């Protein structure tokens, strides 16, 4: 025989259980689920856009009238079956317009203005390349997340080429006539002839552009990537430039003393293992009347400020998967997105730059331009 003891009121409660979500919570859950489905789809579109850019499909489509997948594949010299699947994804995304009656695909001119070379610095297709590229190091980043440490530049095949491609579209459009004039009197000094150093020069395209425009000045590029320096030298030779020199150098160890009238750094300082040390070296390399032109990430050092950026989450992702990780891999500070305009300005001051101006360049919404003088 068993006895049941009742210790609670058996009357059913009309109040919702604490374990049951409220109506507001249920709405928020549904909204987040819908958002993540949209994110999943958008991520797929980003990968399709990346491969379309790399395969030249957007450039090909921009030259064609409405065409079949066979015609598009032939024009692009690509495999038709893969082109057809890609076109299906782009049609589902609304990037390419499909006519089911004629079984043709059309790429509107308004879309080409965003996704082809006609867009110039505003070509968003080339930016999509970073999504699959960063995904390629996810397992390595996961290891670092668990155990600390970082990654090496060698683990990012093609990254430097993609960055060079991205920066080249900006520099080709506005470097000589739009960016250099940010420094009052600089174009005239370059025309007369001065000494210029670019730290973290990568493939050297910016230097070569400046050297071609100002043959009386002398330009030196430092980068620790032998691949980048080789590309810089090759381009300089192809252009017949006699006023450039490129060296494989770790800019954290340069010991130049007052040798240059202008030092430039194009999106390179925040990636350094020890940015403060590099900025101190830049100050030492400048002559007393010299100027430092630094192009670097346009973001805030404060998390709450970056939430307002349309690409805020992207900045943190590329920092975690590249900028921060490679710095930590070099035994560095790993500043990543912590490096924002506030910290950059403070570190410039600590390096000995007492006059710092921050300027926006409309053609380059992702970067801030710092004009700094001793």
Tab-separated table of C-alpha atoms in Angstrom:
chain	number	residue	atom	x	y	z
A	1	UNK	CA	0.000	0.000	0.000
A	2	UNK	CA	1.324	3.376	-0.947
A	3	UNK	CA	0.388	6.814	0.219
A	4	UNK	CA	0.526	9.949	-1.979
A	5	UNK	CA	1.187	13.222	-0.247
A	6	UNK	CA	-0.082	16.316	-1.999
A	7	UNK	CA	1.890	19.392	-1.044
A	8	UNK	CA	0.731	21.891	-3.665
A	9	UNK	CA	-2.531	23.449	-4.710
A	10	UNK	CA	-4.029	21.184	-7.391
A	11	UNK	CA	-5.876	24.060	-9.006
A	12	UNK	CA	-4.298	24.748	-12.473
A	13	UNK	CA	-2.520	28.094	-12.581
A	14	UNK	CA	-3.529	30.678	-15.143
A	15	UNK	CA	-0.069	32.244	-15.027
A	16	UNK	CA	2.470	31.149	-17.698
A	17	UNK	CA	5.203	28.813	-16.464
A	18	UNK	CA	8.586	30.450	-15.966
A	19	UNK	CA	9.997	27.863	-18.373
A	20	UNK	CA	7.649	28.939	-21.150
A	21	UNK	CA	8.745	31.870	-23.338
A	22	UNK	CA	6.720	35.023	-23.263
A	23	UNK	CA	5.094	36.329	-26.423
A	24	UNK	CA	7.878	38.897	-26.784
A	25	UNK	CA	10.583	36.262	-26.373
A	26	UNK	CA	8.877	34.035	-28.927
A	27	UNK	CA	8.800	36.910	-31.423
A	28	UNK	CA	12.468	37.667	-30.791
A	29	UNK	CA	13.361	33.989	-31.274
A	30	UNK	CA	11.465	33.830	-34.565
A	31	UNK	CA	13.049	37.064	-35.742
A	32	UNK	CA	16.565	35.818	-34.952
A	33	UNK	CA	15.908	32.497	-36.688
A	34	UNK	CA	14.688	34.371	-39.776
A	35	UNK	CA	17.713	36.621	-39.657
A	36	UNK	CA	20.072	33.664	-39.554
A	37	UNK	CA	18.376	32.040	-42.525
A	38	UNK	CA	18.943	35.313	-44.370
A	39	UNK	CA	22.585	35.329	-43.207
A	40	UNK	CA	23.006	31.754	-44.455
A	41	UNK	CA	21.615	32.675	-47.853
A	42	UNK	CA	23.642	35.894	-48.038
A	43	UNK	CA	26.821	33.998	-47.158
A	44	UNK	CA	26.142	31.621	-50.036
A	45	UNK	CA	25.652	34.610	-52.353
A	46	UNK	CA	28.973	36.035	-51.142
A	47	UNK	CA	30.782	32.799	-52.095
A	48	UNK	CA	29.063	32.687	-55.490
A	49	UNK	CA	29.988	36.340	-56.026
A	50	UNK	CA	33.613	35.638	-55.120
A	51	UNK	CA	33.973	32.804	-57.606
A	52	UNK	CA	32.094	34.777	-60.242
A	53	UNK	CA	34.547	37.627	-59.801
A	54	UNK	CA	37.591	35.371	-59.915
A	55	UNK	CA	36.319	33.503	-62.986
A	56	UNK	CA	35.551	36.724	-64.851
A	57	UNK	CA	31.870	35.892	-65.144
A	58	UNK	CA	30.620	39.346	-64.191
A	59	UNK	CA	32.934	40.998	-66.706
A	60	UNK	CA	31.736	38.563	-69.380
A	61	UNK	CA	28.060	39.031	-68.586
A	62	UNK	CA	28.485	42.808	-68.762
A	63	UNK	CA	29.433	42.487	-72.439
A	64	UNK	CA	26.554	40.202	-73.451
A	65	UNK	CA	22.885	40.678	-74.279
A	66	UNK	CA	20.490	38.179	-72.674
A	67	UNK	CA	22.167	34.835	-73.343
A	68	UNK	CA	21.888	31.128	-72.638
A	69	UNK	CA	24.177	29.334	-70.224
A	70	UNK	CA	25.961	27.767	-73.206
A	71	UNK	CA	26.617	31.171	-74.775
A	72	UNK	CA	27.830	32.611	-71.492
A	73	UNK	CA	30.120	29.635	-70.832
A	74	UNK	CA	31.579	29.880	-74.336
A	75	UNK	CA	32.207	33.616	-73.976
A	76	UNK	CA	33.890	33.114	-70.597
A	77	UNK	CA	35.742	29.959	-71.703
A	78	UNK	CA	34.315	28.011	-68.765
A	79	UNK	CA	32.523	24.701	-68.195
A	80	UNK	CA	28.838	25.083	-69.060
A	81	UNK	CA	27.496	22.814	-66.313
A	82	UNK	CA	29.216	24.827	-63.596
A	83	UNK	CA	28.258	28.114	-65.231
A	84	UNK	CA	24.610	27.004	-65.327
A	85	UNK	CA	24.599	26.196	-61.615
A	86	UNK	CA	26.282	29.504	-60.803
A	87	UNK	CA	23.721	31.371	-62.904
A	88	UNK	CA	20.941	29.608	-61.001
A	89	UNK	CA	22.331	30.855	-57.708
A	90	UNK	CA	22.776	34.368	-59.027
A	91	UNK	CA	19.239	34.339	-60.431
A	92	UNK	CA	17.810	33.196	-57.101
A	93	UNK	CA	19.676	36.094	-55.509
A	94	UNK	CA	18.251	38.584	-57.988
A	95	UNK	CA	21.713	39.501	-59.277
A	96	UNK	CA	21.102	37.965	-62.702
A	97	UNK	CA	17.646	38.082	-64.328
A	98	UNK	CA	16.411	34.783	-65.774
A	99	UNK	CA	13.833	34.586	-68.575
A	100	UNK	CA	12.217	31.108	-68.311
A	101	UNK	CA	10.461	31.417	-71.672
A	102	UNK	CA	13.686	32.055	-73.583
A	103	UNK	CA	15.961	30.335	-71.023
A	104	UNK	CA	18.322	33.288	-71.089
A	105	UNK	CA	20.169	35.238	-68.399
A	106	UNK	CA	20.544	38.999	-68.294
A	107	UNK	CA	22.950	41.067	-66.188
A	108	UNK	CA	21.518	44.588	-65.774
A	109	UNK	CA	23.872	47.530	-66.259
A	110	UNK	CA	22.872	48.824	-62.834
A	111	UNK	CA	24.276	45.611	-61.321
A	112	UNK	CA	27.439	45.762	-63.418
A	113	UNK	CA	28.014	49.206	-61.909
A	114	UNK	CA	28.459	47.476	-58.528
A	115	UNK	CA	30.105	44.154	-59.426
A	116	UNK	CA	32.554	44.811	-62.280
A	117	UNK	CA	35.683	46.834	-62.921
A	118	UNK	CA	33.408	49.620	-64.163
A	119	UNK	CA	32.674	50.290	-60.484
A	120	UNK	CA	36.324	51.178	-59.856
A	121	UNK	CA	37.034	51.431	-56.106
A	122	UNK	CA	33.375	50.626	-55.408
A	123	UNK	CA	33.547	47.135	-56.956
A	124	UNK	CA	31.997	45.047	-54.182
A	125	UNK	CA	32.516	41.712	-55.946
A	126	UNK	CA	36.218	41.728	-55.151
A	127	UNK	CA	35.493	42.199	-51.435
A	128	UNK	CA	33.456	38.969	-51.399
A	129	UNK	CA	36.684	37.029	-51.962
A	130	UNK	CA	37.534	37.430	-48.290
A	131	UNK	CA	34.590	35.283	-47.146
A	132	UNK	CA	35.735	31.915	-48.578
A	133	UNK	CA	39.352	32.876	-47.901
A	134	UNK	CA	38.723	33.420	-44.197
A	135	UNK	CA	36.672	30.247	-44.056
A	136	UNK	CA	39.763	28.386	-45.214
A	137	UNK	CA	41.545	29.096	-41.908
A	138	UNK	CA	38.565	28.484	-39.628
A	139	UNK	CA	40.043	25.261	-38.202
A	140	UNK	CA	43.353	26.976	-37.448
A	141	UNK	CA	41.594	29.905	-35.788
A	142	UNK	CA	39.583	27.424	-33.736
A	143	UNK	CA	42.848	25.865	-32.521
A	144	UNK	CA	44.120	29.294	-31.502
A	145	UNK	CA	40.806	30.065	-29.825
A	146	UNK	CA	41.288	26.991	-27.655
A	147	UNK	CA	45.022	27.097	-27.055
A	148	UNK	CA	46.188	30.639	-27.834
A	149	UNK	CA	48.891	31.579	-30.319
A	150	UNK	CA	48.272	32.756	-33.843
A	151	UNK	CA	48.703	32.097	-37.546
A	152	UNK	CA	51.432	32.747	-40.099
A	153	UNK	CA	51.062	34.784	-43.289
A	154	UNK	CA	51.926	31.624	-45.245
A	155	UNK	CA	48.596	30.114	-44.154
A	156	UNK	CA	46.720	32.658	-46.279
A	157	UNK	CA	47.562	31.792	-49.894
A	158	UNK	CA	46.273	34.513	-52.180
A	159	UNK	CA	45.477	36.944	-49.361
A	160	UNK	CA	48.185	39.425	-50.302
A	161	UNK	CA	47.144	39.284	-53.949
A	162	UNK	CA	43.524	40.005	-53.013
A	163	UNK	CA	44.510	42.904	-50.754
A	164	UNK	CA	46.742	44.288	-53.497
A	165	UNK	CA	43.891	44.039	-55.976
A	166	UNK	CA	41.536	45.834	-53.598
A	167	UNK	CA	43.940	48.668	-52.765
A	168	UNK	CA	44.977	49.038	-56.405
A	169	UNK	CA	41.440	49.954	-57.440
A	170	UNK	CA	41.525	52.823	-54.939
A	171	UNK	CA	45.074	53.915	-55.684
A	172	UNK	CA	44.641	53.748	-59.450
A	173	UNK	CA	41.639	56.023	-59.148
A	174	UNK	CA	42.700	58.609	-56.569
A	175	UNK	CA	46.229	58.155	-55.155
A	176	UNK	CA	48.120	60.664	-57.268
A	177	UNK	CA	45.419	63.286	-57.751
A	178	UNK	CA	43.239	62.735	-54.683
A	179	UNK	CA	45.225	61.267	-51.796
A	180	UNK	CA	48.660	62.875	-52.074
A	181	UNK	CA	47.143	66.390	-52.216
A	182	UNK	CA	45.699	65.736	-48.728
A	183	UNK	CA	49.115	66.923	-47.563
A	184	UNK	CA	49.371	70.634	-48.422
A	185	UNK	CA	52.260	71.303	-50.801
A	186	UNK	CA	53.175	67.622	-51.196
A	187	UNK	CA	52.538	67.291	-54.966
A	188	UNK	CA	54.855	70.226	-55.593
A	189	UNK	CA	57.588	68.758	-53.382
A	190	UNK	CA	57.267	65.388	-55.120
A	191	UNK	CA	57.528	67.068	-58.503
A	192	UNK	CA	60.697	68.872	-57.429
A	193	UNK	CA	62.216	65.723	-55.943
A	194	UNK	CA	62.145	64.254	-52.420
A	195	UNK	CA	62.945	60.933	-50.717
A	196	UNK	CA	59.984	58.663	-49.961
A	197	UNK	CA	59.699	55.452	-47.927
A	198	UNK	CA	56.687	53.128	-47.912
A	199	UNK	CA	56.553	50.727	-44.935
A	200	UNK	CA	54.746	47.449	-45.496
A	201	UNK	CA	54.702	48.105	-49.239
A	202	UNK	CA	53.241	44.715	-50.215
A	203	UNK	CA	53.414	44.342	-53.976
A	204	UNK	CA	54.564	47.951	-54.306
A	205	UNK	CA	51.848	49.207	-56.620
A	206	UNK	CA	51.329	52.440	-54.661
A	207	UNK	CA	55.040	53.250	-54.822
A	208	UNK	CA	55.201	52.518	-58.520
A	209	UNK	CA	52.213	54.765	-59.180
A	210	UNK	CA	53.850	57.625	-57.263
A	211	UNK	CA	57.230	57.010	-58.893
A	212	UNK	CA	55.759	57.056	-62.373
A	213	UNK	CA	53.935	60.314	-61.650
A	214	UNK	CA	56.980	61.965	-60.010
A	215	UNK	CA	60.211	60.876	-61.738
A	216	UNK	CA	62.346	63.445	-59.860
A	217	UNK	CA	61.624	61.819	-56.490
A	218	UNK	CA	63.191	58.635	-55.149
A	219	UNK	CA	61.035	55.868	-53.645
A	220	UNK	CA	61.940	52.966	-51.353
A	221	UNK	CA	59.613	50.138	-50.335
A	222	UNK	CA	60.096	47.812	-47.353
A	223	UNK	CA	58.151	44.612	-46.756
A	224	UNK	CA	59.070	41.286	-45.188
A	225	UNK	CA	57.251	39.352	-47.927
A	226	UNK	CA	59.735	38.252	-50.574
A	227	UNK	CA	56.772	37.417	-52.821
A	228	UNK	CA	55.434	40.966	-52.531
A	229	UNK	CA	58.837	42.560	-53.114
A	230	UNK	CA	59.395	40.384	-56.192
A	231	UNK	CA	56.038	41.531	-57.614
A	232	UNK	CA	56.923	45.168	-56.864
A	233	UNK	CA	60.268	44.889	-58.642
A	234	UNK	CA	58.678	43.175	-61.622
A	235	UNK	CA	56.066	45.907	-62.030
A	236	UNK	CA	58.706	48.646	-61.691
A	237	UNK	CA	60.804	46.949	-64.383
A	238	UNK	CA	57.790	46.544	-66.673
A	239	UNK	CA	57.035	50.249	-66.283
A	240	UNK	CA	60.663	51.212	-66.890
A	241	UNK	CA	61.019	52.986	-63.542
A	242	UNK	CA	64.520	53.989	-62.472
A	243	UNK	CA	63.573	55.814	-59.264
A	244	UNK	CA	62.318	52.890	-57.120
A	245	UNK	CA	63.992	50.399	-54.814
A	246	UNK	CA	62.351	47.524	-52.957
A	247	UNK	CA	63.865	45.574	-50.079
A	248	UNK	CA	62.806	42.572	-48.005
A	249	UNK	CA	62.861	44.199	-44.561
A	250	UNK	CA	60.918	43.758	-41.319
A	251	UNK	CA	59.790	47.328	-40.672
A	252	UNK	CA	59.871	46.673	-36.924
A	253	UNK	CA	63.656	46.625	-37.239
A	254	UNK	CA	64.394	49.544	-39.542
A	255	UNK	CA	66.986	51.912	-38.150
A	256	UNK	CA	66.833	54.795	-40.624
A	257	UNK	CA	67.648	58.159	-39.072
A	258	UNK	CA	66.189	61.225	-40.759
A	259	UNK	CA	66.594	59.945	-44.307
A	260	UNK	CA	63.127	60.602	-45.737
A	261	UNK	CA	60.872	63.563	-46.466
A	262	UNK	CA	57.747	61.434	-46.735
A	263	UNK	CA	56.870	58.063	-45.216
A	264	UNK	CA	53.697	56.272	-46.256
A	265	UNK	CA	51.895	53.208	-44.893
A	266	UNK	CA	48.909	51.858	-46.785
A	267	UNK	CA	46.733	49.676	-44.529
A	268	UNK	CA	49.810	48.105	-42.950
A	269	UNK	CA	50.397	49.417	-39.422
A	270	UNK	CA	47.589	47.660	-37.522
A	271	UNK	CA	48.814	44.281	-38.873
A	272	UNK	CA	52.284	44.750	-37.392
A	273	UNK	CA	53.384	42.653	-34.431
A	274	UNK	CA	54.285	45.812	-32.505
A	275	UNK	CA	52.659	48.883	-34.105
A	276	UNK	CA	54.082	51.300	-31.504
A	277	UNK	CA	57.625	50.187	-32.321
A	278	UNK	CA	57.021	50.601	-36.057
A	279	UNK	CA	55.578	54.097	-35.558
A	280	UNK	CA	58.638	55.026	-33.504
A	281	UNK	CA	60.844	53.804	-36.349
A	282	UNK	CA	58.818	55.838	-38.834
A	283	UNK	CA	59.332	58.954	-36.726
A	284	UNK	CA	63.082	58.310	-36.626
A	285	UNK	CA	63.192	57.805	-40.396
A	286	UNK	CA	61.587	61.196	-41.084
A	287	UNK	CA	63.474	64.420	-41.506
A	288	UNK	CA	62.331	67.187	-39.175
A	289	UNK	CA	60.163	68.815	-41.846
A	290	UNK	CA	58.886	65.444	-43.073
A	291	UNK	CA	55.366	64.061	-43.058
A	292	UNK	CA	53.865	60.642	-42.421
A	293	UNK	CA	50.813	59.639	-44.491
A	294	UNK	CA	49.166	56.609	-42.869
A	295	UNK	CA	46.166	54.853	-44.356
A	296	UNK	CA	44.515	52.469	-41.931
A	297	UNK	CA	41.250	50.901	-40.847
A	298	UNK	CA	38.407	53.335	-40.223
A	299	UNK	CA	36.862	52.040	-37.036
A	300	UNK	CA	36.552	52.933	-33.405
A	301	UNK	CA	38.570	51.512	-30.538
A	302	UNK	CA	35.185	51.213	-28.740
A	303	UNK	CA	32.891	48.254	-29.419
A	304	UNK	CA	29.748	50.323	-28.926
A	305	UNK	CA	30.760	52.730	-31.693
A	306	UNK	CA	31.452	50.018	-34.282
A	307	UNK	CA	27.912	48.649	-33.958
A	308	UNK	CA	26.795	51.605	-36.065
A	309	UNK	CA	29.102	50.688	-38.964
A	310	UNK	CA	27.313	48.845	-41.794
A	311	UNK	CA	30.336	46.526	-41.968
A	312	UNK	CA	31.100	46.386	-38.226
A	313	UNK	CA	30.790	42.595	-37.878
A	314	UNK	CA	32.927	42.111	-40.982
A	315	UNK	CA	35.726	44.173	-39.409
A	316	UNK	CA	35.778	42.019	-36.280
A	317	UNK	CA	35.692	38.850	-38.383
A	318	UNK	CA	38.601	39.798	-40.612
A	319	UNK	CA	40.477	40.925	-37.507
A	320	UNK	CA	39.928	37.629	-35.670
A	321	UNK	CA	40.651	35.524	-38.748
A	322	UNK	CA	43.630	37.535	-40.038
A	323	UNK	CA	44.857	40.844	-38.603
A	324	UNK	CA	44.837	39.883	-34.923
A	325	UNK	CA	45.828	36.266	-35.572
A	326	UNK	CA	48.901	36.995	-37.710
A	327	UNK	CA	50.081	39.602	-35.214
A	328	UNK	CA	49.769	37.074	-32.379
A	329	UNK	CA	51.486	34.504	-34.572
A	330	UNK	CA	54.463	36.833	-34.741
A	331	UNK	CA	54.486	37.146	-30.952
A	332	UNK	CA	52.919	40.559	-31.265
A	333	UNK	CA	50.313	42.691	-29.557
A	334	UNK	CA	47.366	41.318	-31.562
A	335	UNK	CA	45.563	44.655	-31.598
A	336	UNK	CA	43.242	43.833	-34.485
A	337	UNK	CA	40.110	45.958	-34.358
A	338	UNK	CA	41.172	47.332	-30.969
A	339	UNK	CA	43.318	49.486	-33.231
A	340	UNK	CA	40.845	52.217	-34.088
A	341	UNK	CA	41.167	55.899	-34.822
A	342	UNK	CA	41.391	56.761	-31.109
A	343	UNK	CA	44.238	54.347	-30.365
A	344	UNK	CA	45.977	55.137	-33.644
A	345	UNK	CA	45.953	58.858	-32.876
A	346	UNK	CA	47.238	58.234	-29.354
A	347	UNK	CA	50.049	55.974	-30.542
A	348	UNK	CA	51.077	58.494	-33.182
A	349	UNK	CA	51.371	61.082	-30.420
A	350	UNK	CA	53.417	58.714	-28.265
A	351	UNK	CA	55.730	58.097	-31.234
A	352	UNK	CA	56.494	61.810	-31.465
A	353	UNK	CA	53.937	63.137	-33.934
A	354	UNK	CA	52.512	66.317	-32.443
A	355	UNK	CA	50.382	67.382	-35.419
A	356	UNK	CA	47.876	64.709	-36.558
A	357	UNK	CA	44.940	65.270	-38.897
A	358	UNK	CA	42.426	62.549	-39.827
A	359	UNK	CA	40.859	62.882	-43.278
A	360	UNK	CA	38.181	60.897	-45.129
A	361	UNK	CA	38.538	59.860	-48.765
A	362	UNK	CA	35.094	59.173	-50.319
A	363	UNK	CA	36.537	56.584	-52.718
A	364	UNK	CA	37.786	54.546	-49.753
A	365	UNK	CA	35.062	54.298	-47.098
A	366	UNK	CA	36.839	51.490	-45.209
A	367	UNK	CA	39.943	53.502	-44.303
A	368	UNK	CA	40.911	56.674	-42.493
A	369	UNK	CA	43.790	58.829	-43.729
A	370	UNK	CA	46.170	60.199	-41.110
A	371	UNK	CA	48.451	63.128	-41.965
A	372	UNK	CA	51.043	63.282	-39.177
A	373	UNK	CA	54.001	65.591	-38.651
A	374	UNK	CA	56.716	65.603	-35.967
